[in-house]
Amino acid sequence: MHEFSIVSSLLDLVEADVRKHHARSATRVVVRIGDMSGVVAELLAEAFHVCKRGTLAEQAELVVEKQEVLISCHCGYKGPIKDRRFICPVCGVADIEVTAGEEMILQQLEMEVGE
Amino acid sequence: MCEETHSHQHSGHRLVVEPQQSLLSNNDHLAAHIRKRLDNLGIRGINLMGSPGSGKTALLEALIDQYPHGNLAELAVLEGDLATSRDADRINNRGVKAQQITTGSACHLSASMVAEALIGVSLEGVKTLFIENVGNLVCPSKFALGTHKNVVAVSIPEGDDKPIKYPVMIRVADIVVLTKADLLPHFDFNVERCRQEIEQINHHAQVLVTSAKTGEGISELWQELQS
Ligand SMILES: Nc1nc2c(ncn2[C@@H]2O[C@H](COP(=O)(O)OP(=O)(O)OP(=O)(O)O)[C@@H](O)[C@H]2O)c(=O)[nH]1
Ligand SMILES: [Mg+2]
Ligand SMILES: [Zn+2]
């Protein structure tokens, strides 16, 4: 259940941003979670709702955007992989570039600005 | 500190920003500091991960046994044992300094735990620092500790399907060690198929087969660790 420590790290980032912008609180937090990030989106959402209490994100809604794994191959293939195997589904080589799907990112943050 | 917020757009009393920042950027930051410190001291850091009981401590013991006896002061170990000092005691008994990180109920080590534990260890003369992570094939994978190499232990009794079932851990591995090879005669573990699957998940990873019991593959592992 490392989702709890990831959420506490997320809340630290959110609170730092709220303070930096002299906002009152966070109202919406959008994260992008790769299928191969090692994070379970549902567990992350659960942990967020437990941990946000008493923070500047207490009223915030969490939006989790899931990102599938995308690769780019020398043969020109760009797209998803098959069976969790990081090889090109067209030409079979393993020397590919992973362009998405392993990340966990704080994408967007909406805040309420005080008077 | 390093990553700047990009776009700003005001909509009434709402402010929207796009940090585009890794959720673990605080841990990554601290890990980078630890890495710099190790580099300055000329220390090679190794993060040893794997399931509970996959043979991580036994692997460390075997590595110690094949190290020149007069030079054991060049090794140091941080032990991420859950609640006991057993693993640290095993290493200490071999003549190598070991510092226990008490993780309580944590399922992985973080850079801050390592930074704290390092305060209690004399790194003078140390060339290789091993960090035995908490036994877990999922959680530790994304928490950088500032080490130079990630070693993942998968033991023969766990089964050859573990890499494909836990690809995220294999993705971060520099070396995958198939441990307890002396037990191969007793299990249907297809080493070749396992190697192939690891290659298909992470073709940068080296795959080594070891036994802490017979010493098989340990000197090859030392070579890989020092390369
Ligand atoms: N036959 C055989 N048994 C081994 C080998 N390596 C470890 N074992 C046994 O496997 C069990 C677990 O070994 P440990 O080294 O404690 O495993 P670990 O990964 O450090 O375990 P945790 O720290 O508790 O997660 C012990 O009973 C060891 O004796 C090996 O190479 N061969
Ligand atoms: Mg151990
Ligand atoms: Zn291709």
PDB file of N, CA, C and O in Angstrom, chain B residues 95-165:
ATOM      1  N   GLY B  95      31.008  -9.622  10.220  1.00  0.00           N
ATOM      2  CA  GLY B  95      32.106  -8.665  10.297  1.00  0.00           C
ATOM      3  C   GLY B  95      31.928  -7.426   9.440  1.00  0.00           C
ATOM      4  O   GLY B  95      32.875  -6.696   9.171  1.00  0.00           O
ATOM      5  N   VAL B  96      30.698  -7.191   9.000  1.00  0.00           N
ATOM      6  CA  VAL B  96      30.433  -5.999   8.187  1.00  0.00           C
ATOM      7  C   VAL B  96      29.466  -5.099   8.949  1.00  0.00           C
ATOM      8  O   VAL B  96      28.509  -5.574   9.570  1.00  0.00           O
ATOM      9  N   LYS B  97      29.739  -3.796   8.921  1.00  0.00           N
ATOM     10  CA  LYS B  97      28.856  -2.904   9.677  1.00  0.00           C
ATOM     11  C   LYS B  97      27.505  -2.792   8.989  1.00  0.00           C
ATOM     12  O   LYS B  97      27.414  -2.626   7.775  1.00  0.00           O
ATOM     13  N   ALA B  98      26.477  -2.907   9.825  1.00  0.00           N
ATOM     14  CA  ALA B  98      25.115  -2.839   9.311  1.00  0.00           C
ATOM     15  C   ALA B  98      24.286  -1.939  10.200  1.00  0.00           C
ATOM     16  O   ALA B  98      24.388  -1.998  11.426  1.00  0.00           O
ATOM     17  N   GLN B  99      23.506  -1.097   9.587  1.00  0.00           N
ATOM     18  CA  GLN B  99      22.640  -0.195  10.328  1.00  0.00           C
ATOM     19  C   GLN B  99      21.204  -0.582   9.988  1.00  0.00           C
ATOM     20  O   GLN B  99      20.851  -0.692   8.816  1.00  0.00           O
ATOM     21  N   GLN B 100      20.403  -0.787  10.997  1.00  0.00           N
ATOM     22  CA  GLN B 100      19.026  -1.159  10.737  1.00  0.00           C
ATOM     23  C   GLN B 100      18.153   0.071  10.535  1.00  0.00           C
ATOM     24  O   GLN B 100      18.259   1.048  11.271  1.00  0.00           O
ATOM     25  N   ILE B 101      17.337   0.022   9.518  1.00  0.00           N
ATOM     26  CA  ILE B 101      16.318   1.062   9.330  1.00  0.00           C
ATOM     27  C   ILE B 101      15.026   0.447   9.830  1.00  0.00           C
ATOM     28  O   ILE B 101      14.552  -0.524   9.258  1.00  0.00           O
ATOM     29  N   THR B 102      14.475   0.990  10.894  1.00  0.00           N
ATOM     30  CA  THR B 102      13.207   0.404  11.348  1.00  0.00           C
ATOM     31  C   THR B 102      12.085   1.064  10.588  1.00  0.00           C
ATOM     32  O   THR B 102      11.825   2.256  10.746  1.00  0.00           O
ATOM     33  N   THR B 103      11.479   0.294   9.735  1.00  0.00           N
ATOM     34  CA  THR B 103      10.451   0.858   8.874  1.00  0.00           C
ATOM     35  C   THR B 103       9.072   0.733   9.488  1.00  0.00           C
ATOM     36  O   THR B 103       8.103   1.195   8.919  1.00  0.00           O
ATOM     37  N   GLY B 104       8.984   0.076  10.641  1.00  0.00           N
ATOM     38  CA  GLY B 104       7.669  -0.098  11.240  1.00  0.00           C
ATOM     39  C   GLY B 104       6.783  -0.879  10.313  1.00  0.00           C
ATOM     40  O   GLY B 104       7.086  -2.016   9.972  1.00  0.00           O
ATOM     41  N   SER B 105       5.714  -0.257   9.841  1.00  0.00           N
ATOM     42  CA  SER B 105       4.804  -0.978   8.957  1.00  0.00           C
ATOM     43  C   SER B 105       4.963  -0.545   7.507  1.00  0.00           C
ATOM     44  O   SER B 105       4.135  -0.862   6.670  1.00  0.00           O
ATOM     45  N   ALA B 106       6.031   0.192   7.210  1.00  0.00           N
ATOM     46  CA  ALA B 106       6.198   0.682   5.840  1.00  0.00           C
ATOM     47  C   ALA B 106       6.432  -0.481   4.883  1.00  0.00           C
ATOM     48  O   ALA B 106       6.993  -1.506   5.248  1.00  0.00           O
ATOM     49  N   CYS B 107       5.979  -0.327   3.650  1.00  0.00           N
ATOM     50  CA  CYS B 107       6.123  -1.397   2.673  1.00  0.00           C
ATOM     51  C   CYS B 107       7.293  -1.135   1.733  1.00  0.00           C
ATOM     52  O   CYS B 107       7.528  -1.876   0.796  1.00  0.00           O
ATOM     53  N   HIS B 108       8.027  -0.055   1.967  1.00  0.00           N
ATOM     54  CA  HIS B 108       9.170   0.272   1.114  1.00  0.00           C
ATOM     55  C   HIS B 108      10.056   1.251   1.869  1.00  0.00           C
ATOM     56  O   HIS B 108       9.602   1.895   2.811  1.00  0.00           O
ATOM     57  N   LEU B 109      11.293   1.370   1.438  1.00  0.00           N
ATOM     58  CA  LEU B 109      12.158   2.410   1.985  1.00  0.00           C
ATOM     59  C   LEU B 109      11.994   3.659   1.143  1.00  0.00           C
ATOM     60  O   LEU B 109      11.706   3.590  -0.045  1.00  0.00           O
ATOM     61  N   SER B 110      12.181   4.811   1.774  1.00  0.00           N
ATOM     62  CA  SER B 110      12.171   6.069   1.029  1.00  0.00           C
ATOM     63  C   SER B 110      13.525   6.734   1.237  1.00  0.00           C
ATOM     64  O   SER B 110      14.289   6.369   2.136  1.00  0.00           O
ATOM     65  N   ALA B 111      13.792   7.727   0.397  1.00  0.00           N
ATOM     66  CA  ALA B 111      15.083   8.423   0.484  1.00  0.00           C
ATOM     67  C   ALA B 111      15.272   9.058   1.858  1.00  0.00           C
ATOM     68  O   ALA B 111      16.389   9.086   2.380  1.00  0.00           O
ATOM     69  N   SER B 112      14.185   9.530   2.481  1.00  0.00           N
ATOM     70  CA  SER B 112      14.351  10.176   3.785  1.00  0.00           C
ATOM     71  C   SER B 112      14.781   9.165   4.848  1.00  0.00           C
ATOM     72  O   SER B 112      15.580   9.476   5.720  1.00  0.00           O
ATOM     73  N   MET B 113      14.258   7.937   4.772  1.00  0.00           N
ATOM     74  CA  MET B 113      14.688   6.904   5.734  1.00  0.00           C
ATOM     75  C   MET B 113      16.171   6.606   5.558  1.00  0.00           C
ATOM     76  O   MET B 113      16.898   6.411   6.531  1.00  0.00           O
ATOM     77  N   VAL B 114      16.612   6.566   4.307  1.00  0.00           N
ATOM     78  CA  VAL B 114      18.019   6.277   4.032  1.00  0.00           C
ATOM     79  C   VAL B 114      18.895   7.425   4.529  1.00  0.00           C
ATOM     80  O   VAL B 114      19.914   7.213   5.192  1.00  0.00           O
ATOM     81  N   ALA B 115      18.467   8.662   4.248  1.00  0.00           N
ATOM     82  CA  ALA B 115      19.242   9.829   4.676  1.00  0.00           C
ATOM     83  C   ALA B 115      19.411   9.811   6.186  1.00  0.00           C
ATOM     84  O   ALA B 115      20.494  10.063   6.719  1.00  0.00           O
ATOM     85  N   GLU B 116      18.336   9.483   6.883  1.00  0.00           N
ATOM     86  CA  GLU B 116      18.382   9.449   8.336  1.00  0.00           C
ATOM     87  C   GLU B 116      19.305   8.347   8.837  1.00  0.00           C
ATOM     88  O   GLU B 116      20.119   8.557   9.732  1.00  0.00           O
ATOM     89  N   ALA B 117      19.179   7.164   8.236  1.00  0.00           N
ATOM     90  CA  ALA B 117      20.003   6.027   8.666  1.00  0.00           C
ATOM     91  C   ALA B 117      21.480   6.290   8.401  1.00  0.00           C
ATOM     92  O   ALA B 117      22.340   5.848   9.164  1.00  0.00           O
ATOM     93  N   LEU B 118      21.770   7.030   7.342  1.00  0.00           N
ATOM     94  CA  LEU B 118      23.170   7.280   6.989  1.00  0.00           C
ATOM     95  C   LEU B 118      23.885   8.135   8.035  1.00  0.00           C
ATOM     96  O   LEU B 118      25.107   8.094   8.151  1.00  0.00           O
ATOM     97  N   ILE B 119      23.099   8.891   8.813  1.00  0.00           N
ATOM     98  CA  ILE B 119      23.698   9.700   9.883  1.00  0.00           C
ATOM     99  C   ILE B 119      24.397   8.788  10.889  1.00  0.00           C
ATOM    100  O   ILE B 119      25.435   9.136  11.438  1.00  0.00           O
ATOM    101  N   GLY B 120      23.830   7.591  11.077  1.00  0.00           N
ATOM    102  CA  GLY B 120      24.368   6.681  12.083  1.00  0.00           C
ATOM    103  C   GLY B 120      25.470   5.756  11.592  1.00  0.00           C
ATOM    104  O   GLY B 120      25.903   4.870  12.326  1.00  0.00           O
ATOM    105  N   VAL B 121      25.908   5.903  10.348  1.00  0.00           N
ATOM    106  CA  VAL B 121      26.918   4.991   9.803  1.00  0.00           C
ATOM    107  C   VAL B 121      28.180   5.756   9.436  1.00  0.00           C
ATOM    108  O   VAL B 121      28.103   6.801   8.784  1.00  0.00           O
ATOM    109  N   SER B 122      29.315   5.221   9.828  1.00  0.00           N
ATOM    110  CA  SER B 122      30.563   5.835   9.384  1.00  0.00           C
ATOM    111  C   SER B 122      30.861   5.340   7.971  1.00  0.00           C
ATOM    112  O   SER B 122      30.978   4.142   7.721  1.00  0.00           O
ATOM    113  N   LEU B 123      30.957   6.259   7.031  1.00  0.00           N
ATOM    114  CA  LEU B 123      31.164   5.868   5.638  1.00  0.00           C
ATOM    115  C   LEU B 123      32.636   5.954   5.240  1.00  0.00           C
ATOM    116  O   LEU B 123      32.988   5.746   4.091  1.00  0.00           O
ATOM    117  N   GLU B 124      33.463   6.244   6.220  1.00  0.00           N
ATOM    118  CA  GLU B 124      34.903   6.355   5.977  1.00  0.00           C
ATOM    119  C   GLU B 124      35.456   5.050   5.423  1.00  0.00           C
ATOM    120  O   GLU B 124      35.317   3.994   6.033  1.00  0.00           O
ATOM    121  N   GLY B 125      36.071   5.116   4.262  1.00  0.00           N
ATOM    122  CA  GLY B 125      36.698   3.922   3.688  1.00  0.00           C
ATOM    123  C   GLY B 125      35.737   2.957   3.012  1.00  0.00           C
ATOM    124  O   GLY B 125      36.138   1.943   2.456  1.00  0.00           O
ATOM    125  N   VAL B 126      34.443   3.278   3.046  1.00  0.00           N
ATOM    126  CA  VAL B 126      33.463   2.377   2.443  1.00  0.00           C
ATOM    127  C   VAL B 126      33.471   2.532   0.922  1.00  0.00           C
ATOM    128  O   VAL B 126      33.539   3.650   0.406  1.00  0.00           O
ATOM    129  N   LYS B 127      33.443   1.428   0.213  1.00  0.00           N
ATOM    130  CA  LYS B 127      33.393   1.476  -1.252  1.00  0.00           C
ATOM    131  C   LYS B 127      32.040   1.038  -1.801  1.00  0.00           C
ATOM    132  O   LYS B 127      31.613   1.487  -2.850  1.00  0.00           O
ATOM    133  N   THR B 128      31.412   0.103  -1.097  1.00  0.00           N
ATOM    134  CA  THR B 128      30.101  -0.372  -1.553  1.00  0.00           C
ATOM    135  C   THR B 128      29.110  -0.317  -0.396  1.00  0.00           C
ATOM    136  O   THR B 128      29.379  -0.848   0.680  1.00  0.00           O
ATOM    137  N   LEU B 129      27.994   0.342  -0.642  1.00  0.00           N
ATOM    138  CA  LEU B 129      26.930   0.432   0.361  1.00  0.00           C
ATOM    139  C   LEU B 129      25.723  -0.329  -0.163  1.00  0.00           C
ATOM    140  O   LEU B 129      25.148   0.021  -1.194  1.00  0.00           O
ATOM    141  N   PHE B 130      25.348  -1.396   0.544  1.00  0.00           N
ATOM    142  CA  PHE B 130      24.151  -2.146   0.167  1.00  0.00           C
ATOM    143  C   PHE B 130      22.968  -1.655   0.994  1.00  0.00           C
ATOM    144  O   PHE B 130      23.105  -1.415   2.195  1.00  0.00           O
ATOM    145  N   ILE B 131      21.835  -1.511   0.355  1.00  0.00           N
ATOM    146  CA  ILE B 131      20.616  -1.207   1.090  1.00  0.00           C
ATOM    147  C   ILE B 131      19.634  -2.334   0.816  1.00  0.00           C
ATOM    148  O   ILE B 131      19.190  -2.512  -0.323  1.00  0.00           O
ATOM    149  N   GLU B 132      19.361  -3.141   1.826  1.00  0.00           N
ATOM    150  CA  GLU B 132      18.354  -4.194   1.648  1.00  0.00           C
ATOM    151  C   GLU B 132      16.989  -3.589   1.899  1.00  0.00           C
ATOM    152  O   GLU B 132      16.665  -3.157   3.003  1.00  0.00           O
ATOM    153  N   ASN B 133      16.188  -3.527   0.856  1.00  0.00           N
ATOM    154  CA  ASN B 133      14.870  -2.902   0.948  1.00  0.00           C
ATOM    155  C   ASN B 133      13.893  -3.829   1.684  1.00  0.00           C
ATOM    156  O   ASN B 133      14.189  -4.994   1.938  1.00  0.00           O
ATOM    157  N   VAL B 134      12.724  -3.314   1.988  1.00  0.00           N
ATOM    158  CA  VAL B 134      11.677  -4.114   2.606  1.00  0.00           C
ATOM    159  C   VAL B 134      11.247  -5.199   1.612  1.00  0.00           C
ATOM    160  O   VAL B 134      11.137  -4.943   0.416  1.00  0.00           O
ATOM    161  N   GLY B 135      11.044  -6.407   2.103  1.00  0.00           N
ATOM    162  CA  GLY B 135      10.618  -7.505   1.235  1.00  0.00           C
ATOM    163  C   GLY B 135       9.266  -7.212   0.617  1.00  0.00           C
ATOM    164  O   GLY B 135       8.246  -7.210   1.298  1.00  0.00           O
ATOM    165  N   ASN B 136       9.275  -6.924  -0.688  1.00  0.00           N
ATOM    166  CA  ASN B 136       8.045  -6.512  -1.374  1.00  0.00           C
ATOM    167  C   ASN B 136       8.400  -6.359  -2.845  1.00  0.00           C
ATOM    168  O   ASN B 136       9.382  -5.705  -3.183  1.00  0.00           O
ATOM    169  N   LEU B 137       7.607  -6.971  -3.723  1.00  0.00           N
ATOM    170  CA  LEU B 137       7.944  -6.951  -5.149  1.00  0.00           C
ATOM    171  C   LEU B 137       7.225  -5.823  -5.898  1.00  0.00           C
ATOM    172  O   LEU B 137       7.303  -5.723  -7.115  1.00  0.00           O
ATOM    173  N   VAL B 138       6.501  -4.975  -5.151  1.00  0.00           N
ATOM    174  CA  VAL B 138       5.751  -3.899  -5.799  1.00  0.00           C
ATOM    175  C   VAL B 138       6.208  -2.521  -5.302  1.00  0.00           C
ATOM    176  O   VAL B 138       6.744  -1.709  -6.050  1.00  0.00           O
ATOM    177  N   CYS B 139       5.990  -2.295  -4.014  1.00  0.00           N
ATOM    178  CA  CYS B 139       6.089  -0.938  -3.479  1.00  0.00           C
ATOM    179  C   CYS B 139       7.451  -0.245  -3.605  1.00  0.00           C
ATOM    180  O   CYS B 139       7.494   0.944  -3.894  1.00  0.00           O
ATOM    181  N   PRO B 140       8.570  -0.956  -3.371  1.00  0.00           N
ATOM    182  CA  PRO B 140       9.840  -0.209  -3.384  1.00  0.00           C
ATOM    183  C   PRO B 140      10.262   0.286  -4.763  1.00  0.00           C
ATOM    184  O   PRO B 140      11.125   1.160  -4.856  1.00  0.00           O
ATOM    185  N   SER B 141       9.625  -0.201  -5.819  1.00  0.00           N
ATOM    186  CA  SER B 141      10.177   0.027  -7.163  1.00  0.00           C
ATOM    187  C   SER B 141      10.297   1.490  -7.558  1.00  0.00           C
ATOM    188  O   SER B 141      11.230   1.878  -8.245  1.00  0.00           O
ATOM    189  N   LYS B 142       9.366   2.332  -7.112  1.00  0.00           N
ATOM    190  CA  LYS B 142       9.375   3.709  -7.603  1.00  0.00           C
ATOM    191  C   LYS B 142      10.012   4.713  -6.639  1.00  0.00           C
ATOM    192  O   LYS B 142      10.048   5.905  -6.911  1.00  0.00           O
ATOM    193  N   PHE B 143      10.510   4.210  -5.497  1.00  0.00           N
ATOM    194  CA  PHE B 143      11.109   5.133  -4.524  1.00  0.00           C
ATOM    195  C   PHE B 143      12.627   5.112  -4.654  1.00  0.00           C
ATOM    196  O   PHE B 143      13.295   4.216  -4.138  1.00  0.00           O
ATOM    197  N   ALA B 144      13.153   6.085  -5.370  1.00  0.00           N
ATOM    198  CA  ALA B 144      14.597   6.182  -5.560  1.00  0.00           C
ATOM    199  C   ALA B 144      15.265   6.412  -4.221  1.00  0.00           C
ATOM    200  O   ALA B 144      14.734   7.127  -3.364  1.00  0.00           O
ATOM    201  N   LEU B 145      16.428   5.791  -4.017  1.00  0.00           N
ATOM    202  CA  LEU B 145      17.142   5.934  -2.746  1.00  0.00           C
ATOM    203  C   LEU B 145      18.487   6.615  -2.925  1.00  0.00           C
ATOM    204  O   LEU B 145      19.226   6.793  -1.963  1.00  0.00           O
ATOM    205  N   GLY B 146      18.816   6.970  -4.154  1.00  0.00           N
ATOM    206  CA  GLY B 146      20.106   7.598  -4.408  1.00  0.00           C
ATOM    207  C   GLY B 146      21.197   6.591  -4.728  1.00  0.00           C
ATOM    208  O   GLY B 146      22.372   6.943  -4.805  1.00  0.00           O
ATOM    209  N   THR B 147      20.816   5.329  -4.894  1.00  0.00           N
ATOM    210  CA  THR B 147      21.793   4.283  -5.199  1.00  0.00           C
ATOM    211  C   THR B 147      22.126   4.287  -6.688  1.00  0.00           C
ATOM    212  O   THR B 147      21.440   4.906  -7.494  1.00  0.00           O
ATOM    213  N   HIS B 148      23.196   3.560  -7.030  1.00  0.00           N
ATOM    214  CA  HIS B 148      23.630   3.514  -8.426  1.00  0.00           C
ATOM    215  C   HIS B 148      23.026   2.351  -9.189  1.00  0.00           C
ATOM    216  O   HIS B 148      22.881   2.408 -10.398  1.00  0.00           O
ATOM    217  N   LYS B 149      22.740   1.269  -8.463  1.00  0.00           N
ATOM    218  CA  LYS B 149      22.177   0.101  -9.141  1.00  0.00           C
ATOM    219  C   LYS B 149      21.016  -0.477  -8.363  1.00  0.00           C
ATOM    220  O   LYS B 149      21.051  -0.535  -7.128  1.00  0.00           O
ATOM    221  N   ASN B 150      20.020  -0.911  -9.112  1.00  0.00           N
ATOM    222  CA  ASN B 150      18.906  -1.638  -8.523  1.00  0.00           C
ATOM    223  C   ASN B 150      19.084  -3.117  -8.813  1.00  0.00           C
ATOM    224  O   ASN B 150      19.198  -3.518  -9.976  1.00  0.00           O
ATOM    225  N   VAL B 151      19.111  -3.909  -7.757  1.00  0.00           N
ATOM    226  CA  VAL B 151      19.218  -5.355  -7.917  1.00  0.00           C
ATOM    227  C   VAL B 151      17.911  -5.968  -7.417  1.00  0.00           C
ATOM    228  O   VAL B 151      17.455  -5.644  -6.315  1.00  0.00           O
ATOM    229  N   VAL B 152      17.292  -6.801  -8.227  1.00  0.00           N
ATOM    230  CA  VAL B 152      16.039  -7.438  -7.836  1.00  0.00           C
ATOM    231  C   VAL B 152      16.264  -8.941  -7.707  1.00  0.00           C
ATOM    232  O   VAL B 152      16.716  -9.592  -8.649  1.00  0.00           O
ATOM    233  N   ALA B 153      15.971  -9.471  -6.521  1.00  0.00           N
ATOM    234  CA  ALA B 153      16.108 -10.907  -6.288  1.00  0.00           C
ATOM    235  C   ALA B 153      14.769 -11.587  -6.530  1.00  0.00           C
ATOM    236  O   ALA B 153      13.744 -11.181  -5.993  1.00  0.00           O
ATOM    237  N   VAL B 154      14.789 -12.608  -7.377  1.00  0.00           N
ATOM    238  CA  VAL B 154      13.615 -13.462  -7.587  1.00  0.00           C
ATOM    239  C   VAL B 154      14.082 -14.885  -7.298  1.00  0.00           C
ATOM    240  O   VAL B 154      15.024 -15.363  -7.941  1.00  0.00           O
ATOM    241  N   SER B 155      13.456 -15.551  -6.327  1.00  0.00           N
ATOM    242  CA  SER B 155      13.973 -16.870  -5.952  1.00  0.00           C
ATOM    243  C   SER B 155      13.275 -17.971  -6.733  1.00  0.00           C
ATOM    244  O   SER B 155      12.123 -17.834  -7.142  1.00  0.00           O
ATOM    245  N   ILE B 156      13.997 -19.051  -6.929  1.00  0.00           N
ATOM    246  CA  ILE B 156      13.473 -20.188  -7.695  1.00  0.00           C
ATOM    247  C   ILE B 156      12.128 -20.685  -7.139  1.00  0.00           C
ATOM    248  O   ILE B 156      11.185 -20.898  -7.912  1.00  0.00           O
ATOM    249  N   PRO B 157      11.977 -20.827  -5.796  1.00  0.00           N
ATOM    250  CA  PRO B 157      10.683 -21.317  -5.298  1.00  0.00           C
ATOM    251  C   PRO B 157       9.501 -20.389  -5.589  1.00  0.00           C
ATOM    252  O   PRO B 157       8.352 -20.824  -5.578  1.00  0.00           O
ATOM    253  N   GLU B 158       9.762 -19.111  -5.866  1.00  0.00           N
ATOM    254  CA  GLU B 158       8.653 -18.186  -6.150  1.00  0.00           C
ATOM    255  C   GLU B 158       7.996 -18.477  -7.494  1.00  0.00           C
ATOM    256  O   GLU B 158       6.855 -18.095  -7.732  1.00  0.00           O
ATOM    257  N   GLY B 159       8.747 -19.094  -8.400  1.00  0.00           N
ATOM    258  CA  GLY B 159       8.180 -19.422  -9.712  1.00  0.00           C
ATOM    259  C   GLY B 159       8.661 -18.494 -10.803  1.00  0.00           C
ATOM    260  O   GLY B 159       8.938 -17.310 -10.561  1.00  0.00           O
ATOM    261  N   ASP B 160       8.758 -19.036 -12.027  1.00  0.00           N
ATOM    262  CA  ASP B 160       9.336 -18.267 -13.136  1.00  0.00           C
ATOM    263  C   ASP B 160       8.361 -17.252 -13.737  1.00  0.00           C
ATOM    264  O   ASP B 160       8.706 -16.516 -14.658  1.00  0.00           O
ATOM    265  N   ASP B 161       7.132 -17.223 -13.203  1.00  0.00           N
ATOM    266  CA  ASP B 161       6.173 -16.243 -13.722  1.00  0.00           C
ATOM    267  C   ASP B 161       6.226 -14.915 -12.961  1.00  0.00           C
ATOM    268  O   ASP B 161       5.482 -13.985 -13.266  1.00  0.00           O
ATOM    269  N   LYS B 162       7.084 -14.822 -11.964  1.00  0.00           N
ATOM    270  CA  LYS B 162       7.110 -13.593 -11.164  1.00  0.00           C
ATOM    271  C   LYS B 162       7.467 -12.344 -11.976  1.00  0.00           C
ATOM    272  O   LYS B 162       6.786 -11.325 -11.847  1.00  0.00           O
ATOM    273  N   PRO B 163       8.498 -12.401 -12.832  1.00  0.00           N
ATOM    274  CA  PRO B 163       8.811 -11.173 -13.593  1.00  0.00           C
ATOM    275  C   PRO B 163       7.629 -10.646 -14.402  1.00  0.00           C
ATOM    276  O   PRO B 163       7.321  -9.453 -14.334  1.00  0.00           O
ATOM    277  N   ILE B 164       6.932 -11.499 -15.113  1.00  0.00           N
ATOM    278  CA  ILE B 164       5.834 -11.001 -15.961  1.00  0.00           C
ATOM    279  C   ILE B 164       4.640 -10.560 -15.108  1.00  0.00           C
ATOM    280  O   ILE B 164       3.844  -9.708 -15.510  1.00  0.00           O
ATOM    281  N   LYS B 165       4.546 -11.122 -13.873  1.00  0.00           N
ATOM    282  CA  LYS B 165       3.465 -10.675 -12.986  1.00  0.00           C
ATOM    283  C   LYS B 165       3.802  -9.374 -12.266  1.00  0.00           C
ATOM    284  O   LYS B 165       2.911  -8.675 -11.796  1.00  0.00           O
TER     285      LYS B 165
END
